[in-house]
Coordinates of C-alpha atoms in Angstrom, one line a residue:
X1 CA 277.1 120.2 52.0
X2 CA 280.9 119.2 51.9
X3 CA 284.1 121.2 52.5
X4 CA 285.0 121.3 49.4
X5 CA 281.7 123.1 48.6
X6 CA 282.9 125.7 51.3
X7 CA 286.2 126.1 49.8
X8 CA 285.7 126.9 46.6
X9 CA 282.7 129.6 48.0
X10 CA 285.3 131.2 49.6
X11 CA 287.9 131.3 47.2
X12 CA 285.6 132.9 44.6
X13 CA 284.7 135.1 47.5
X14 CA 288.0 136.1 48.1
X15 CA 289.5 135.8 44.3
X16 CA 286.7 138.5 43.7
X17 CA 285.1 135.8 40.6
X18 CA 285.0 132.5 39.0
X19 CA 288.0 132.4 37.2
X20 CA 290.4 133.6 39.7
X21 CA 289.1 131.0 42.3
X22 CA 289.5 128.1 39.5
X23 CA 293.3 128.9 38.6
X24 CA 293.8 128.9 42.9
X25 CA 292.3 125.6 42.8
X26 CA 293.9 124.0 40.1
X27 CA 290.3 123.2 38.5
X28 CA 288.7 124.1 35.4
X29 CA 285.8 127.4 36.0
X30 CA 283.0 125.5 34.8
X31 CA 284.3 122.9 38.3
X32 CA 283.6 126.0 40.3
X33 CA 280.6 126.9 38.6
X34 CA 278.8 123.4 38.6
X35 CA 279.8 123.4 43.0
X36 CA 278.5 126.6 43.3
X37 CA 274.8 126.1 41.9
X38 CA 275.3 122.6 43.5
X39 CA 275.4 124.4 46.7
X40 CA 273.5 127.1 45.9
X41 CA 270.6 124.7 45.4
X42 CA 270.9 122.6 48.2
X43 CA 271.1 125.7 50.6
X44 CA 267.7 127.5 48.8
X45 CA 269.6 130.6 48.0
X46 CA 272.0 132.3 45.7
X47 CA 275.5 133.5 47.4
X48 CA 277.0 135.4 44.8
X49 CA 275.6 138.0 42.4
X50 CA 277.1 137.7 38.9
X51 CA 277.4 140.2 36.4
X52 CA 279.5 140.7 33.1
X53 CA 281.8 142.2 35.2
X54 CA 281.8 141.3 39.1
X55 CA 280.6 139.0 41.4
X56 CA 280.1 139.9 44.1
X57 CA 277.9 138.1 47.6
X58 CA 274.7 138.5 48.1
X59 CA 273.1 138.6 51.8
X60 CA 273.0 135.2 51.7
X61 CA 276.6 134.7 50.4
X62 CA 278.2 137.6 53.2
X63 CA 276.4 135.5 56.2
X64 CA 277.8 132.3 54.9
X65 CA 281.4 133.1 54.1
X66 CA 282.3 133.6 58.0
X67 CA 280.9 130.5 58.9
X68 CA 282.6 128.1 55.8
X69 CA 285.9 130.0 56.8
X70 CA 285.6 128.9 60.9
X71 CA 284.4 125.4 59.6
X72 CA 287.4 124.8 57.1
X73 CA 289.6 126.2 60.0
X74 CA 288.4 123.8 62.3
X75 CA 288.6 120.6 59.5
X76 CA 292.4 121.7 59.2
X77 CA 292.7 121.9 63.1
X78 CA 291.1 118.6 63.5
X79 CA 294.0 117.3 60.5
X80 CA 296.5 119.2 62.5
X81 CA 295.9 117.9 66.0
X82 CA 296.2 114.1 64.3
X83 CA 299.4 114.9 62.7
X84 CA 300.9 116.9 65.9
X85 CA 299.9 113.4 67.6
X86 CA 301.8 111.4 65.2
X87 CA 304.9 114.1 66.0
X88 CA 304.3 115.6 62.6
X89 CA 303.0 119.3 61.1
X90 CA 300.9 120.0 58.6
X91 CA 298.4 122.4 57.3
X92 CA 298.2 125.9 55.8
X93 CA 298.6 129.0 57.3
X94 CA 297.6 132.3 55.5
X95 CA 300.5 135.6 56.5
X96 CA 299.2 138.9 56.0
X97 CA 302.1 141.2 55.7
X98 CA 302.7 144.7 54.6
X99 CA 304.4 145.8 51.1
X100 CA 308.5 145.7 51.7
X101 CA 308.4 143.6 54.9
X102 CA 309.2 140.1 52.9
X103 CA 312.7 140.4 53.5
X104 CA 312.5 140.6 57.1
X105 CA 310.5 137.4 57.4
X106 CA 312.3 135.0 54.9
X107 CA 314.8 134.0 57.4
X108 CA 311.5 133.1 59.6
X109 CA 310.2 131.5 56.8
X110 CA 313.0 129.5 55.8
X111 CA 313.4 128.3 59.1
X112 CA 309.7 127.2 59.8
X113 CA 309.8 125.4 56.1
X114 CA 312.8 123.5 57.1
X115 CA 311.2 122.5 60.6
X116 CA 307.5 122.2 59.0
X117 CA 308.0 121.0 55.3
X118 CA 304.6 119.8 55.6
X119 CA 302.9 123.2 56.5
X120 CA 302.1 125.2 53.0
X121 CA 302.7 129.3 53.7
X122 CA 300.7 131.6 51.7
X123 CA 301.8 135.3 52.1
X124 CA 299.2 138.0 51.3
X125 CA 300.0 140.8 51.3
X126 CA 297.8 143.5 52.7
X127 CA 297.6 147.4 54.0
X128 CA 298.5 147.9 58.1
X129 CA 294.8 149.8 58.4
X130 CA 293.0 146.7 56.7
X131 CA 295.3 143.3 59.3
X132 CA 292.2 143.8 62.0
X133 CA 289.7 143.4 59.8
X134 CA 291.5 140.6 58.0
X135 CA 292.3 138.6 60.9
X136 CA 288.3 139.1 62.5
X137 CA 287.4 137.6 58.8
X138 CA 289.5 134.7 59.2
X139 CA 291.0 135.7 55.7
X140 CA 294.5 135.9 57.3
X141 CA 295.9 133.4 60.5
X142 CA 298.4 136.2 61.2
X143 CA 300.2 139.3 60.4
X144 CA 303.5 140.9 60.2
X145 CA 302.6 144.8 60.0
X146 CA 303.4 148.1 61.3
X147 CA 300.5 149.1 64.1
X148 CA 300.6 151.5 66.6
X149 CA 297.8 152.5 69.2
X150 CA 295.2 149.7 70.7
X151 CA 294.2 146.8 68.6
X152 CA 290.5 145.9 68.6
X153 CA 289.2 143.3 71.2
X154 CA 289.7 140.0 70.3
X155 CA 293.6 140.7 68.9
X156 CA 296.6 140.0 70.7
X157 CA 300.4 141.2 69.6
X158 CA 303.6 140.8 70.3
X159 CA 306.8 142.9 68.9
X160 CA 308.8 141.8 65.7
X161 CA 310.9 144.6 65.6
X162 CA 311.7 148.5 66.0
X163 CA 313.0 151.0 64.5
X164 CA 314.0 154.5 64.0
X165 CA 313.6 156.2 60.6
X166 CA 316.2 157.8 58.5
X167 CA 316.0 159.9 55.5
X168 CA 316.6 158.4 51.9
X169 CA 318.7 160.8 49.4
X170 CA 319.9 160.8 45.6
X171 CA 323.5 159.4 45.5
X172 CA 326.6 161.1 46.8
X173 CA 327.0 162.8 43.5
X174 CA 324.3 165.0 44.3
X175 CA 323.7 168.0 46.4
X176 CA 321.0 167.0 48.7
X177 CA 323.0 164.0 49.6
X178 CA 325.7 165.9 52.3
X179 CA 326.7 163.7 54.8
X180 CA 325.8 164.5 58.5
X181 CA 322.2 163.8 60.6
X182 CA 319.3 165.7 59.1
X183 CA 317.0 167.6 61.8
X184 CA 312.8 167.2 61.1
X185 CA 312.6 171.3 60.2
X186 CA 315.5 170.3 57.8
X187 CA 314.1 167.4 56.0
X188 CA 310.1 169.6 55.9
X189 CA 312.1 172.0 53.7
X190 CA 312.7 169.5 50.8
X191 CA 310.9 168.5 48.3
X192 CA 309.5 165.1 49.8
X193 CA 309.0 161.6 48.4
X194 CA 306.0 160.2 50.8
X195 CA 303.0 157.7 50.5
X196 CA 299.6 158.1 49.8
X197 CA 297.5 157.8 53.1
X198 CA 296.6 154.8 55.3
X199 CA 300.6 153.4 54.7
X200 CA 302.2 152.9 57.8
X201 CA 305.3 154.5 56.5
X202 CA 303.0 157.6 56.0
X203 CA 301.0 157.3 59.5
X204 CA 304.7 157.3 61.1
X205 CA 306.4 160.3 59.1
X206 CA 303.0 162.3 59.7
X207 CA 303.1 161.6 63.6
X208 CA 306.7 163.0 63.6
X209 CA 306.1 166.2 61.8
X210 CA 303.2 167.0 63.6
X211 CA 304.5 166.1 66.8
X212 CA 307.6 168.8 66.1
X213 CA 304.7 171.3 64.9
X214 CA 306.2 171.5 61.4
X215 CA 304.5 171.5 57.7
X216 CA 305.8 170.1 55.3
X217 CA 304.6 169.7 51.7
X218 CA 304.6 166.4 49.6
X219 CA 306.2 167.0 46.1
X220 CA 305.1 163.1 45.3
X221 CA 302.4 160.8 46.6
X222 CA 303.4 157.5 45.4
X223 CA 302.2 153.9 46.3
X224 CA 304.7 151.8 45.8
X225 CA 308.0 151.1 47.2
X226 CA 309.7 151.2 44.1
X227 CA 308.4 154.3 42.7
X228 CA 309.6 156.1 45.8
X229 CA 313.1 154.8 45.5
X230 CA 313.1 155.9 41.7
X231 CA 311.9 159.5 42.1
X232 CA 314.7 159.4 44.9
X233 CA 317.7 158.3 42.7
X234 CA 316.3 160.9 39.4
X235 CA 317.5 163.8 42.4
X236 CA 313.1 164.7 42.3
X237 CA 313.4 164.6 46.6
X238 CA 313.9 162.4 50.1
X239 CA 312.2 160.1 51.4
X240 CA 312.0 158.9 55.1
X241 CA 311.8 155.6 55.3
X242 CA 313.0 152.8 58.0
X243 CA 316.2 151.6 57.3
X244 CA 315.2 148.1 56.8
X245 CA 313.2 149.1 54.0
X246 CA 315.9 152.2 52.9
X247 CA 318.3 148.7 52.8
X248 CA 316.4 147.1 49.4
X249 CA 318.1 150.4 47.3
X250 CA 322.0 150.7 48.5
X251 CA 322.8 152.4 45.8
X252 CA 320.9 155.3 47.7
X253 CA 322.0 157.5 50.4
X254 CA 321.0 157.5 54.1
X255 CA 321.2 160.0 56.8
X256 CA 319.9 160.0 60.5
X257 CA 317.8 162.6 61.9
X258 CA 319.5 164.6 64.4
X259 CA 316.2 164.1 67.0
X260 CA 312.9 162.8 67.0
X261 CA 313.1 160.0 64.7
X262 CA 310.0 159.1 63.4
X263 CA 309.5 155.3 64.9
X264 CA 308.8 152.0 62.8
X265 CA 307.2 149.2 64.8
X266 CA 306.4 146.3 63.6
X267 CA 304.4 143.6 64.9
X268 CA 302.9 140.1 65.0
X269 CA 299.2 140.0 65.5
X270 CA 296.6 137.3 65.4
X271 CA 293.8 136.1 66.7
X272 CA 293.3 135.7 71.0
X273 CA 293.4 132.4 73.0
X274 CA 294.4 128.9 71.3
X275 CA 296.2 129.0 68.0
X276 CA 295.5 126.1 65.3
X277 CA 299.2 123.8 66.1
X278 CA 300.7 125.3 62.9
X279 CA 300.3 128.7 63.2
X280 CA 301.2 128.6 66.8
X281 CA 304.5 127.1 65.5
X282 CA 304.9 129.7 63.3
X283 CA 304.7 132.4 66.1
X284 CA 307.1 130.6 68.0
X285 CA 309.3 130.8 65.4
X286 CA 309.0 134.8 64.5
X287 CA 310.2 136.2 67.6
X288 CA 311.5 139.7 68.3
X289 CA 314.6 140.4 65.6

């Protein structure tokens, strides 16, 4: 058993199938297939299940995974710690970060690329409620999302940045886009732009309303950043949003709230204790905006 074996069983793990984890690789599928019954010989057992349609890991395959993923980690610490030595960086380090937020970090990013051009930065991005799990499966090194409340054991955080919400209306032209701060009983009374449940965006606006006691009803459910800022501009609702996000559509109005913002944290979290030299870098580099 090699780490190359291990890294292609991971990437078909996490490309969800053969094909996916070949065009990450650069290799032809039938390269992937070949290491995969290699492996899957040499170990006594089969790791994925394979279907017309899925694959998917067997028993075998989901006790595995875990332990390739810490062993490749360690290979590219063990690379990392030589190159730190020889006053140089390299490596790869895996971001988890929430839709919207990829304009906040490319001045990070930019940064750490000139200072690292040997460290490769992959960006994934993924939903705030699914970063814990992500980072205890060693899928991600770190992420950039919007939490709130305790983080399970093992997780340690630090702040990126904060904010407080503002509400997102058609242009000037139209009526719901008066100037002047907006209260919360206000805003419950419009037709409302929000985001399907589990978005951070969502988690924060719910807090709010319920906080002030108020119900409010949800004209659209959208997922998608986009969507929302289209349904806004067609005159269809508002939207609460942070204002770094509201900032991606100037061509659409903003207005405070008068009290009792809903808040927008955002935060760096990764795994407790030593870092691998790279990502450790790159935490350094991200601090509070």
């Amino acid at each position: 058993m090699d780490l190359r074996q291990m890294e292609v069983v991971v990437a078909v793990a996490e490309e969800g199938g053969f094909s996916a984890a070949a065009r990450r690789l650069h290799v032809v599928q039938s390269a992937v297939s070949g290491t995969v019954r290699a492996l899957e010989r040499e170990l006594g057992a089969a790791l994925f299940l394979r279907t017309t349609h899925r694959v998917t890991l067997t028993p075998a395959g989901e006790a595995f995974v875990p332990a390739a993923r810490a062993t490749l980690r360690s290979a590219q610490e063990a690379r990392a710690a030589v190159d730190l030595a020889q006053g140089e960086l390299h490596g790869q380090i895996t971001i988890g970060v929430m839709q919207g937020l990829y304009a906040g970090l490319a001045e990070a990013l930019a940064d750490f690329h000139r200072e690292h051009p040997g460290v490769v930065v992959r960006l994934r991005q993924a939903p705030a409620g699914e970063v814990p799990q992500a980072l205890r499966d060693g899928t991600v090194d770190l992420a950039v999302a919007a939490l709130d409340g305790p983080l399970p054991r093992g997780l340690q955080t630090r702040l990126f940045s904060r904010e407080e919400m503002v509400v997102v209306t058609a242009p000037p032209a139209d009526a719901l886009a008066a100037e002047g701060p907006l209260t919360l009983a206000e805003v419950a009374a419009m037709p409302l732009v929000d985001f399907t449940p589990g978005w951070a965006v969502r988690l924060a606006v719910d807090r709010a309303f319920r906080a002030a006691s108020l119900e409010r009803t949800v004209t659209f459910e959208v997922n998608d950043l986009l969507a929302a800022a289209d349904l806004v501009r067609h005159g269809l609702g508002v939207c609460v949003l942070p204002p770094s996000l509201a900032g991606h559509f100037p061509e659409l109005a903003v207005r405070p709230f008068a009290a009792h913002a809903p808040s927008w944290t955002i935060r760096v979290v990764h795994p407790r204790g030593e870092l691998p030299p790279a990502v450790a870098a790159f935490v350094r580099r991200i601090g509070p905006r």
